[in-house]
Coordinates of C-alpha atoms and ligand atoms in Angstrom, one line a residue:
X1 CA 17.1 23.0 5.2
X2 CA 17.4 19.6 3.6
X3 CA 14.6 18.0 1.4
X4 CA 13.5 14.4 0.9
X5 CA 10.5 12.2 0.4
X6 CA 7.6 13.1 2.7
X7 CA 6.9 9.5 3.7
X8 CA 4.9 9.9 7.0
X9 CA 3.0 12.9 8.1
X10 CA 3.7 14.9 11.2
X11 CA 6.4 17.0 12.9
X12 CA 9.1 15.5 15.0
X13 CA 11.5 17.8 17.0
X14 CA 14.4 16.2 18.8
X15 CA 18.0 15.2 18.9
X16 CA 19.7 13.4 16.1
X17 CA 20.9 9.8 16.8
X18 CA 22.9 8.8 13.7
X19 CA 23.0 4.9 13.6
X20 CA 26.5 3.7 12.7
X21 CA 26.4 0.7 10.5
X22 CA 28.5 -2.4 11.0
X23 CA 31.7 -2.7 9.0
X24 CA 30.9 -5.6 6.6
X25 CA 34.1 -5.5 4.6
X26 CA 36.4 -8.6 4.6
X27 CA 39.6 -9.8 2.9
X28 CA 38.7 -12.7 0.6
X29 CA 40.4 -15.9 1.7
X30 CA 41.4 -18.8 -0.6
X31 CA 41.7 -22.5 0.2
X32 CA 38.9 -22.6 2.7
X33 CA 37.4 -25.9 4.0
X34 CA 34.0 -26.2 2.3
X35 CA 32.5 -28.4 5.1
X36 CA 33.5 -25.8 7.6
X37 CA 32.3 -22.9 5.6
X38 CA 28.9 -24.6 4.9
X39 CA 28.5 -25.1 8.7
X40 CA 29.3 -21.4 9.4
X41 CA 26.8 -20.3 6.7
X42 CA 24.2 -22.7 8.2
X43 CA 24.9 -21.5 11.7
X44 CA 24.5 -17.8 10.6
X45 CA 21.3 -18.6 8.8
X46 CA 19.7 -20.3 11.8
X47 CA 20.7 -17.5 14.1
X48 CA 19.2 -15.0 11.7
X49 CA 16.0 -16.9 11.5
X50 CA 16.0 -17.3 15.3
X51 CA 16.6 -13.6 15.9
X52 CA 14.0 -12.6 13.2
X53 CA 11.4 -14.9 14.8
X54 CA 11.9 -13.1 18.0
X55 CA 11.5 -9.7 16.3
X56 CA 8.3 -11.0 14.8
X57 CA 7.0 -12.1 18.3
X58 CA 7.9 -8.7 19.6
X59 CA 6.2 -6.9 16.7
X60 CA 3.1 -9.1 17.0
X61 CA 2.9 -8.5 20.8
X62 CA 2.7 -4.7 20.1
X63 CA 0.1 -5.2 17.5
X64 CA 2.4 -4.5 14.5
X65 CA 0.9 -7.2 12.4
X66 CA 1.8 -5.8 9.0
X67 CA 5.3 -5.2 10.0
X68 CA 5.7 -8.8 11.3
X69 CA 4.5 -9.9 7.8
X70 CA 7.5 -8.0 6.3
X71 CA 9.9 -9.7 8.7
X72 CA 8.4 -13.0 7.8
X73 CA 9.4 -12.3 4.1
X74 CA 13.0 -11.9 5.4
X75 CA 12.9 -15.5 6.8
X76 CA 11.5 -16.6 3.4
X77 CA 14.6 -15.0 1.6
X78 CA 16.9 -16.5 4.2
X79 CA 15.5 -20.0 3.7
X80 CA 14.9 -19.6 -0.1
X81 CA 16.0 -23.0 -1.5
X82 CA 17.5 -21.4 -4.7
X83 CA 19.7 -19.0 -2.6
X84 CA 20.8 -21.7 -0.3
X85 CA 21.8 -24.0 -3.2
X86 CA 23.6 -21.1 -5.0
X87 CA 25.6 -20.2 -1.9
X88 CA 26.5 -23.8 -1.1
X89 CA 27.6 -24.4 -4.7
X90 CA 29.8 -21.4 -4.5
X91 CA 31.3 -22.7 -1.2
X92 CA 32.0 -26.1 -2.8
X93 CA 33.7 -24.2 -5.6
X94 CA 36.1 -22.8 -3.1
X95 CA 34.6 -19.6 -1.8
X96 CA 34.6 -18.7 1.8
X97 CA 31.1 -18.3 3.4
X98 CA 31.2 -14.5 3.5
X99 CA 32.0 -14.3 -0.3
X100 CA 29.4 -16.9 -1.3
X101 CA 26.7 -15.1 0.7
X102 CA 27.8 -11.7 -0.6
X103 CA 27.9 -12.7 -4.2
X104 CA 24.5 -14.6 -4.2
X105 CA 22.6 -11.8 -2.3
X106 CA 24.3 -9.1 -4.5
X107 CA 23.0 -10.8 -7.5
X108 CA 19.5 -11.1 -6.2
X109 CA 19.6 -7.5 -4.9
X110 CA 20.7 -6.3 -8.4
X111 CA 17.9 -8.3 -10.1
X112 CA 15.2 -6.9 -7.8
X113 CA 16.6 -3.3 -8.0
X114 CA 16.5 -3.4 -11.8
X115 CA 12.8 -4.4 -11.9
X116 CA 10.5 -1.7 -13.4
X117 CA 7.8 -2.0 -10.6
X118 CA 8.5 0.2 -7.7
X119 CA 7.0 -2.4 -5.3
X120 CA 9.4 -5.0 -6.4
X121 CA 12.4 -2.6 -6.5
X122 CA 11.6 -2.0 -2.8
X123 CA 11.9 -5.7 -2.0
X124 CA 15.6 -5.2 -2.8
X125 CA 15.9 -3.5 0.7
X126 CA 14.7 -6.8 2.3
X127 CA 17.3 -8.7 0.4
X128 CA 19.9 -6.2 1.6
X129 CA 18.6 -6.6 5.1
X130 CA 19.0 -10.4 5.1
X131 CA 22.5 -10.1 3.5
X132 CA 23.5 -7.6 6.3
X133 CA 22.3 -10.0 8.9
X134 CA 24.1 -13.0 7.6
X135 CA 27.3 -11.1 6.9
X136 CA 27.4 -9.4 10.2
X137 CA 27.0 -12.8 12.0
X138 CA 29.7 -14.3 9.9
X139 CA 32.1 -11.4 10.6
X140 CA 31.1 -11.2 14.3
X141 CA 29.7 -7.6 14.0
X142 CA 26.9 -6.1 15.9
X143 CA 23.9 -4.7 14.1
X144 CA 22.3 -1.3 14.6
X145 CA 20.2 -1.3 17.6
X146 CA 17.4 1.1 17.9
X147 CA 15.9 -0.4 21.0
X148 CA 17.7 1.7 23.6
X149 CA 17.1 5.2 22.4
X150 CA 16.5 8.2 24.8
X151 CA 13.4 10.3 24.6
X152 CA 12.8 12.6 21.6
X153 CA 15.3 10.8 19.3
X154 CA 15.5 11.7 15.7
X155 CA 16.7 8.5 14.1
X156 CA 19.1 9.1 11.2
X157 CA 20.0 6.1 9.2
X158 CA 21.3 5.3 5.7
X159 CA 18.5 2.9 5.2
X160 CA 15.7 2.0 7.6
X161 CA 15.4 -1.8 7.4
X162 CA 12.4 -3.6 8.7
X163 CA 14.6 -5.5 11.2
X164 CA 15.9 -2.3 12.6
X165 CA 12.3 -1.1 13.4
X166 CA 11.6 -4.3 15.2
X167 CA 12.4 -2.9 18.6
X168 CA 11.8 0.8 17.9
X169 CA 10.0 2.2 20.9
X170 CA 7.5 4.6 19.2
X171 CA 7.4 6.7 22.4
X172 CA 11.1 7.7 22.2
X173 CA 11.3 8.3 18.4
X174 CA 10.3 11.7 17.4
X175 CA 11.0 11.2 13.7
X176 CA 13.1 9.2 11.3
X177 CA 15.3 10.4 8.4
X178 CA 17.0 8.0 5.9
X179 CA 19.1 8.3 2.7
X180 CA 16.9 5.8 0.8
X181 CA 13.4 4.8 0.1
X182 CA 10.2 6.0 -1.6
X183 CA 6.6 6.5 -0.5
X184 CA 5.8 2.8 -1.2
X185 CA 9.0 1.4 0.6
X186 CA 8.7 -0.8 3.5
X187 CA 10.3 1.9 5.6
X188 CA 7.5 4.4 4.6
X189 CA 4.8 1.8 5.3
X190 CA 6.3 1.1 8.7
X191 CA 6.7 4.7 9.6
X192 CA 3.1 5.4 8.7
X193 CA 1.8 2.4 10.5
X194 CA 3.8 3.6 13.7
X195 CA 2.7 7.2 12.9
X196 CA 6.3 8.3 13.3
X197 CA 6.9 11.4 11.0
X198 CA 9.6 10.5 8.4
X199 CA 11.5 12.0 5.6
X200 CA 13.3 9.5 3.4
X201 CA 15.9 9.9 0.7
X202 CA 17.7 12.9 2.1
X203 CA 21.0 12.7 0.3
X204 CA 23.9 12.0 2.6
X205 CA 21.8 12.4 5.7
X206 CA 24.1 10.4 7.9
X207 CA 27.1 12.5 7.1
X208 CA 25.5 15.9 6.9
X209 CA 23.5 15.5 10.1
X210 CA 25.8 15.3 13.1
X211 CA 24.7 13.2 16.0
X212 CA 23.6 15.1 19.0
X213 CA 22.3 18.1 17.0
X214 CA 18.8 19.5 17.4
X215 CA 16.6 18.8 14.3
X216 CA 13.1 19.5 13.1
X217 CA 11.7 16.8 10.8
X218 CA 8.6 17.8 8.9
X219 CA 7.2 14.5 7.5
X220 CA 4.3 16.2 5.7
X221 CA 6.4 18.5 3.6
X222 CA 9.5 16.4 3.5
X223 CA 12.0 18.7 5.1
X224 CA 14.7 18.5 7.7
X225 CA 16.3 21.4 9.5
X226 CA 19.4 21.0 11.5
X227 CA 20.3 23.3 14.5
X228 CA 17.2 25.6 13.7
X229 CA 17.2 29.2 15.2
X230 CA 14.8 30.0 18.1
X231 CA 12.2 31.6 15.9
X232 CA 12.0 28.5 13.7
X233 CA 11.9 26.3 16.7
X234 CA 9.0 28.2 18.2
X235 CA 7.2 28.2 14.9
X236 CA 7.4 24.4 14.6
X237 CA 6.6 23.8 18.2
X238 CA 3.4 25.7 17.6
X239 CA 2.7 23.7 14.4
X240 CA 3.3 20.4 16.2
X241 CA 1.0 21.4 19.0
X242 CA -1.7 22.4 16.6
X243 CA -1.4 19.0 14.7
X244 CA -1.6 17.2 18.0
X245 CA -4.8 19.2 19.0
X246 CA -6.3 18.6 15.6
X247 CA -5.6 14.8 16.0
X248 CA -7.0 14.7 19.5
X249 CA -10.1 16.5 18.3
X250 CA -10.6 13.9 15.6
X251 CA -11.1 11.3 18.3
X252 CA -14.7 12.8 18.8
X253 CA -15.4 11.2 15.4
X254 CA -14.5 7.7 16.5
X255 CA -17.3 5.2 17.0
X256 CA -20.0 7.5 15.6
X257 CA -21.8 6.9 12.4
X258 CA -20.7 8.7 9.2
X259 CA -23.4 11.3 8.4
X260 CA -23.7 14.6 6.6
X261 CA -24.7 17.7 8.6
X262 CA -28.3 16.9 7.6
X263 CA -28.2 13.3 8.6
X264 CA -27.6 11.5 5.4
X265 CA -25.7 8.3 6.2
X266 CA -22.6 7.4 4.2
X267 CA -20.4 4.3 4.3
X268 CA -16.8 5.0 5.2
X269 CA -14.4 2.2 4.6
X270 CA -10.8 1.5 4.2
X271 CA -8.4 0.6 1.3
X272 CA -6.1 -2.2 2.2
X273 CA -3.1 -4.0 0.5
X274 CA -2.7 -7.2 2.6
X275 CA -4.7 -9.2 5.1
X276 CA -2.9 -7.7 8.1
X277 CA -3.9 -4.3 7.1
X278 CA -7.5 -5.2 8.2
X279 CA -6.3 -4.7 11.7
X280 CA -5.3 -1.0 11.0
X281 CA -8.6 -0.5 9.3
X282 CA -10.5 -1.7 12.3
X283 CA -8.3 0.2 14.6
X284 CA -8.9 3.5 12.7
X285 CA -12.7 2.8 12.9
X286 CA -13.4 1.9 9.3
X287 CA -16.9 0.5 8.6
X288 CA -15.5 -2.1 6.3
X289 CA -13.0 -2.5 3.5
X290 CA -13.8 -0.7 0.3
X291 CA -10.8 -2.0 -1.7
X292 CA -8.5 -4.9 -0.9
X293 CA -5.9 -4.8 -3.6
X294 CA -5.5 -8.5 -4.1
X295 CA -2.5 -8.2 -6.3
X296 CA -0.3 -7.7 -3.3
X297 CA -0.8 -11.3 -2.4
X298 CA 0.6 -12.1 -5.8
X299 CA 3.5 -9.6 -5.5
X300 CA 4.6 -10.9 -2.3
X301 CA 4.9 -14.4 -3.6
X302 CA 7.3 -16.2 -5.9
X303 CA 4.5 -18.1 -7.7
X304 CA 0.9 -17.9 -8.2
X305 CA -0.8 -18.2 -4.7
X306 CA -2.9 -21.3 -4.4
X307 CA -6.6 -21.4 -3.8
X308 CA -6.0 -22.4 -0.1
X309 CA -3.5 -19.6 0.4
X310 CA -5.8 -17.0 -1.2
X311 CA -8.7 -18.3 0.8
X312 CA -6.8 -18.0 4.1
X313 CA -5.9 -14.4 3.2
X314 CA -9.6 -13.3 2.3
X315 CA -11.0 -15.3 5.2
X316 CA -8.7 -13.5 7.6
X317 CA -10.0 -10.1 6.4
X318 CA -13.6 -11.3 6.4
X319 CA -13.2 -12.5 10.0
X320 CA -11.5 -9.4 11.2
X321 CA -14.1 -7.1 9.7
X322 CA -16.9 -9.1 11.6
X323 CA -19.6 -9.0 9.0
X324 CA -18.9 -5.4 7.6
X325 CA -18.7 -5.3 3.9
X326 CA -15.4 -6.3 2.4
X327 CA -14.7 -5.4 -1.4
X328 CA -12.0 -7.6 -2.8
X329 CA -10.7 -6.5 -6.2
X330 CA -9.6 -9.5 -8.4
X331 CA -6.1 -9.6 -9.7
X332 CA -5.2 -6.2 -11.2
X333 CA -2.0 -7.2 -13.0
X334 CA -0.2 -5.1 -15.6
X335 CA 0.2 -1.4 -16.2
X336 CA 1.9 -0.1 -13.0
X337 CA 1.5 -3.4 -11.2
X338 CA 4.2 -5.8 -12.5
X339 CA 4.4 -9.4 -11.2
X340 CA 7.7 -10.8 -12.7
X341 CA 7.0 -14.5 -12.3
X342 CA 3.8 -14.2 -14.3
X343 CA 5.9 -13.2 -17.3
X344 CA 3.5 -10.9 -19.1
X345 CA 4.8 -9.8 -22.5
X346 CA 6.6 -6.5 -22.6
X347 CA 4.3 -4.0 -24.4
X348 CA 4.9 -0.5 -25.9
X349 CA 1.7 0.7 -24.1
X350 CA 1.2 -1.4 -21.1
X351 CA -1.5 0.8 -19.7
X352 CA -3.6 0.2 -22.9
X353 CA -2.6 -3.6 -23.1
X354 CA -3.0 -6.9 -21.8
X355 CA -3.8 -6.4 -18.1
X356 CA -6.2 -6.8 -15.2
X357 CA -9.4 -8.3 -16.2
X358 CA -8.2 -8.8 -19.8
X359 CA -5.4 -11.1 -18.6
X360 CA -7.7 -12.9 -16.1
X361 CA -10.4 -13.7 -18.7
X362 CA -7.8 -15.0 -21.1
X363 CA -6.7 -17.4 -18.3
X364 CA -10.0 -18.6 -16.9
X365 CA -8.7 -21.6 -15.0
X366 CA -6.2 -19.4 -13.3
X367 CA -8.9 -16.8 -12.5
X368 CA -11.2 -19.3 -11.2
X369 CA -8.7 -20.2 -8.4
X370 CA -9.1 -16.7 -7.2
X371 CA -12.9 -16.7 -7.6
X372 CA -13.3 -20.0 -5.7
X373 CA -11.1 -18.6 -2.9
X374 CA -13.3 -15.6 -2.7
X375 CA -16.4 -17.6 -2.7
X376 CA -15.2 -19.8 0.0
X377 CA -14.1 -16.8 2.2
X378 CA -17.7 -15.3 1.6
X379 CA -19.0 -17.9 4.0
X380 CA -17.1 -16.0 6.7
X381 CA -18.3 -12.4 6.1
X382 CA -19.7 -10.0 3.7
X383 CA -17.2 -10.4 0.8
X384 CA -17.9 -8.8 -2.5
X385 CA -16.1 -9.2 -5.7
X386 CA -14.8 -6.2 -7.7
X387 CA -13.6 -6.3 -11.3
X388 CA -10.8 -3.9 -12.3
X389 CA -10.3 -2.2 -15.6
X390 CA -13.7 -2.9 -17.0
X391 CA -14.4 -1.4 -20.5
X392 CA -17.4 -3.3 -21.8
X393 CA -20.4 -5.3 -20.4
X394 CA -19.0 -8.6 -21.8
X395 CA -16.3 -8.6 -19.3
X396 CA -18.9 -8.4 -16.3
X397 CA -21.0 -11.1 -18.0
X398 CA -18.0 -13.4 -18.4
X399 CA -16.9 -12.9 -14.8
X400 CA -20.5 -13.6 -13.6
X401 CA -20.6 -16.8 -15.7
X402 CA -17.3 -17.9 -14.2
X403 CA -18.5 -17.2 -10.6
X404 CA -21.5 -19.5 -11.5
X405 CA -19.2 -22.2 -12.7
X406 CA -17.2 -21.8 -9.5
X407 CA -20.2 -22.1 -7.3
X408 CA -21.1 -25.4 -9.0
X409 CA -17.6 -26.7 -8.5
X410 CA -17.8 -25.8 -4.8
X411 CA -21.2 -27.3 -4.5
X412 CA -19.7 -30.6 -5.9
X413 CA -17.0 -30.3 -3.2
X414 CA -19.7 -29.6 -0.6
X415 CA -18.0 -26.3 0.4
X416 CA -20.0 -23.4 1.8
X417 CA -20.2 -19.9 0.3
X418 CA -22.6 -17.0 0.0
X419 CA -24.8 -17.8 -3.0
X420 CA -25.8 -14.1 -3.2
X421 CA -22.3 -12.8 -3.4
X422 CA -22.2 -9.3 -5.0
X423 CA -20.2 -8.7 -8.2
X424 CA -19.3 -5.0 -9.0
X425 CA -17.4 -2.9 -11.3
X426 CA -14.4 -0.9 -10.5
X427 CA -15.2 2.2 -12.7
X428 CA -11.8 3.4 -13.7
X429 CA -11.9 3.8 -17.5
X430 CA -13.7 6.5 -19.6
X431 CA -15.3 3.5 -21.5
X432 CA -16.9 2.3 -18.2
X433 CA -18.0 5.8 -17.4
X434 CA -19.7 6.2 -20.8
X435 CA -21.5 2.9 -20.4
X436 CA -22.3 3.4 -16.7
X437 CA -26.0 2.8 -17.5
X438 CA -25.4 -0.5 -19.2
X439 CA -23.0 -1.7 -16.5
X440 CA -25.2 -0.5 -13.6
X441 CA -28.1 -2.7 -14.9
X442 CA -26.0 -5.9 -14.5
X443 CA -23.7 -5.0 -11.4
X444 CA -24.4 -5.0 -7.7
X445 CA -22.2 -2.0 -7.1
X446 CA -19.7 0.4 -8.5
X447 CA -16.5 1.7 -7.0
X448 CA -14.9 4.5 -8.8
X449 CA -11.1 4.2 -9.2
X450 CA -10.1 7.9 -9.7
X451 CA -6.4 7.1 -9.7
X452 CA -6.7 5.4 -13.1
X453 CA -9.9 7.2 -14.2
X454 CA -8.1 10.6 -14.0
X455 CA -5.2 9.2 -15.9
X456 CA -7.1 7.6 -18.7
X457 CA -9.5 10.5 -19.0
X458 CA -6.7 13.1 -19.1
X459 CA -4.3 10.9 -21.0
X460 CA -1.8 11.6 -18.3
X461 CA 0.3 8.9 -16.8
X462 CA -0.2 8.9 -13.0
X463 CA 3.5 8.5 -12.3
X464 CA 4.8 11.2 -14.8
X465 CA 5.9 14.4 -13.2
X466 CA 5.9 16.4 -16.4
X467 CA 2.2 15.9 -17.0
X468 CA 1.1 16.0 -13.3
X469 CA -0.5 19.4 -13.9
X470 CA -3.2 17.6 -15.9
X471 CA -3.7 14.9 -13.4
X472 CA -6.3 16.0 -10.7
X473 CA -9.9 15.4 -10.0
X474 CA -10.8 19.1 -10.4
X475 CA -10.6 18.8 -14.2
X476 CA -14.0 19.6 -15.8
X477 CA -13.6 16.3 -17.9
X478 CA -13.1 14.3 -14.7
X479 CA -16.0 16.1 -12.9
X480 CA -18.4 15.4 -15.7
X481 CA -17.4 11.7 -15.8
X482 CA -17.8 11.3 -12.0
X483 CA -21.2 13.1 -12.1
X484 CA -22.4 10.8 -14.8
X485 CA -21.2 7.5 -13.1
X486 CA -22.7 8.4 -9.8
X487 CA -26.0 9.4 -11.3
X488 CA -26.3 6.4 -13.5
X489 CA -25.4 4.1 -10.4
X490 CA -27.9 5.9 -8.2
X491 CA -30.6 5.7 -10.9
X492 CA -30.2 1.9 -11.0
X493 CA -30.4 1.7 -7.3
X494 CA -26.9 0.2 -6.7
X495 CA -24.4 1.3 -4.2
X496 CA -21.8 3.7 -5.8
X497 CA -18.6 4.1 -3.9
X498 CA -15.1 5.6 -4.6
X499 CA -11.8 3.9 -3.7
X500 CA -9.4 6.2 -5.5
X501 CA -7.4 8.8 -3.6
X502 CA -9.9 11.6 -4.4
X503 CA -12.3 10.1 -2.0
X504 CA -10.0 11.3 0.8
X505 CA -9.4 14.7 -0.6
X506 CA -10.9 17.3 1.9
X507 CA -11.6 19.7 -0.8
X508 CA -13.3 17.1 -2.9
X509 CA -15.5 15.5 -0.3
X510 CA -18.3 18.0 -0.6
X511 CA -18.4 17.6 -4.3
X512 CA -18.9 13.9 -3.9
X513 CA -21.7 14.4 -1.5
X514 CA -23.3 16.7 -4.0
X515 CA -22.9 14.2 -6.7
X516 CA -24.6 11.6 -4.4
X517 CA -21.7 9.3 -3.7
X518 CA -22.7 6.6 -1.1
X519 CA -19.4 5.1 0.1
X520 CA -16.0 6.6 0.6
X521 CA -13.0 4.3 0.7
X522 CA -9.8 5.8 2.0
X523 CA -6.5 4.8 3.6
X524 CA -7.0 3.8 7.3
X525 CA -5.3 6.9 8.8
X526 CA -7.7 9.2 6.8
X527 CA -10.9 7.5 8.2
X528 CA -11.6 10.0 11.1
X529 CA -10.5 13.0 9.0
X530 CA -13.0 12.1 6.2
X531 CA -15.8 11.4 8.8
X532 CA -15.3 14.9 10.1
X533 CA -15.4 16.6 6.7
X534 CA -18.5 14.7 5.7
X535 CA -20.2 15.7 9.0
X536 CA -19.6 19.5 8.0
X537 CA -21.7 19.6 4.8
X538 CA -25.4 19.4 4.2
X539 CA -26.6 17.9 0.9
X540 CA -28.2 21.3 0.0
X541 CA -24.8 23.1 0.5
X542 CA -22.9 20.5 -1.4
X543 CA -25.5 20.6 -4.3
X544 CA -25.1 24.4 -4.5
X545 CA -21.2 24.0 -4.6
X546 CA -21.6 21.3 -7.4
X547 CA -23.9 23.7 -9.4
X548 CA -21.4 26.4 -9.0
X549 CA -18.2 24.3 -10.0
X550 CA -19.8 22.6 -12.9
X551 CA -20.1 25.9 -14.6
X552 CA -16.3 26.4 -14.7
X553 CA -14.2 25.7 -17.6
X554 CA -10.8 25.2 -16.0
X555 CA -9.5 23.0 -13.1
X556 CA -7.8 26.1 -11.6
X557 CA -11.2 27.8 -11.2
X558 CA -12.7 24.7 -9.8
X559 CA -9.9 24.3 -7.2
X560 CA -10.0 27.9 -6.2
X561 CA -13.8 27.8 -5.6
X562 CA -13.4 24.5 -3.5
X563 CA -10.6 26.2 -1.5
X564 CA -12.8 29.2 -0.9
X565 CA -15.7 27.0 0.2
X566 CA -13.7 24.6 2.4
X567 CA -14.9 24.4 6.0
Ligands
PEP601 C1 -7.7 3.4 -8.8 O1 -7.3 3.3 -9.9 O2 -8.3 4.5 -8.4 C2 -7.5 2.5 -7.7 C3 -8.1 2.7 -6.5 O3 -6.8 1.4 -7.9 P1 -5.1 1.4 -8.1 O4 -4.7 2.7 -7.5 O5 -4.7 0.2 -7.3 O6 -5.0 1.3 -9.6
MG602 MG1 -6.8 1.3 -10.8

């Protein structure tokens, strides 16, 4: 059994198809004709752009909007002025086109790979993809083609690039195995969007898995088994059947209101990272968007997105959600979210430093660009503004004052917006929890960010394996904090939601019902599952469970009690 990163849930059983990559080695030539080499480079570039545009069209026609967005980023890299200039300068200095392309793309690849932020490091894969496309054309090589696979194929590739997936026929691919990529890589995002089970970063997968061998890929647990024995095969076939039945049964929860067993309505919305994700949210039957992480717009750019660019992105989500609530979090930069071109100072303790709303309030003109874009988009749907990393009431007051300034500026420009746009707090710091009563008096809503709240409450870095045992929502300290936030919000009569991962935890959902949470914001594929769990509990049962677990002193006792009570 081989292990890797469990990047996309589900079980795939099928025959390994190991993708052979093109041979992109070449012997450097000296004394090349610069004019001729530039022409070759230009031709490779335009063919690459043409081919990528076709792939984008094909993806769009299959509803793969997010994936098409990733491919569009390839065109941006291929047509990046800085890269083109560097390559042409190298050619003029005597390099052949292949060498100039390789050297420049290698340099950018190294630069992105060395970045601290995982999301940026993952962009290196896109650069490598464009480099492969250009070099393959210059060297007259064919690229890996996954468009003509037989039924039940297990695709095994060194690296799954977005362009490779352009023509993947979901029906024929049972699972995907790669040698590279983490849970936030584009490969992972695409596999999850296509709902193809995937295990990434299996060491030497393309050499240890022989083409034609029968494989079992368990994307939920991150394992790959080659040539399994009959008993294992039967066991996994059963598991796959059960999963398929469970998924089919969830369809009963599509198109119905989200209610507890005793009829208390809850709002069940989705977390999204970019505007095209709104499509997936709607397809999975979300009742709105509970968290749009706007920093993705900034991360996907090479400079601060303009008011018009931001407006277009927010408007797209507002229109797609057709009047349903859309909570957009303003720029949450810093900590685990690095945006290189913003050049924030390096800090010893970035999680306690100059980040999120602290940065924004220190750069009010920059922040107002985003606030104006949000206000303009509010004319097209129920957009709400959410402020990240709040620790004191002054921050909320300052944001509200800036919103008022922006409204006046839009009035002067004669631009429409929702004058009653709501402003809420992302409650994700112990300080915000402790002053929840003060914040609730001046906010329109709360959304609890457990991902950070757990980390800051337990002083345990959310990405650090060694302290992972402390990082969970079952910790009594976290439970008390959540209970307090929800109670204070409810007392003030404002909506209290949760957009951290805990909102989708099946064990934790009854606790949140007991605490009185009103809105659950989860990833799009978790919507129906969460609706089902909510429907299984009455408030009375959830209250009894809360009374019980609040007596415990350790997270282990709490978790055990929740497991025993799970329906
Ligand atoms: C959170 O902190 O819980 C949250 C939802 O935001 P992020 O994971 O983007 O920090
Ligand atoms: Mg957070």
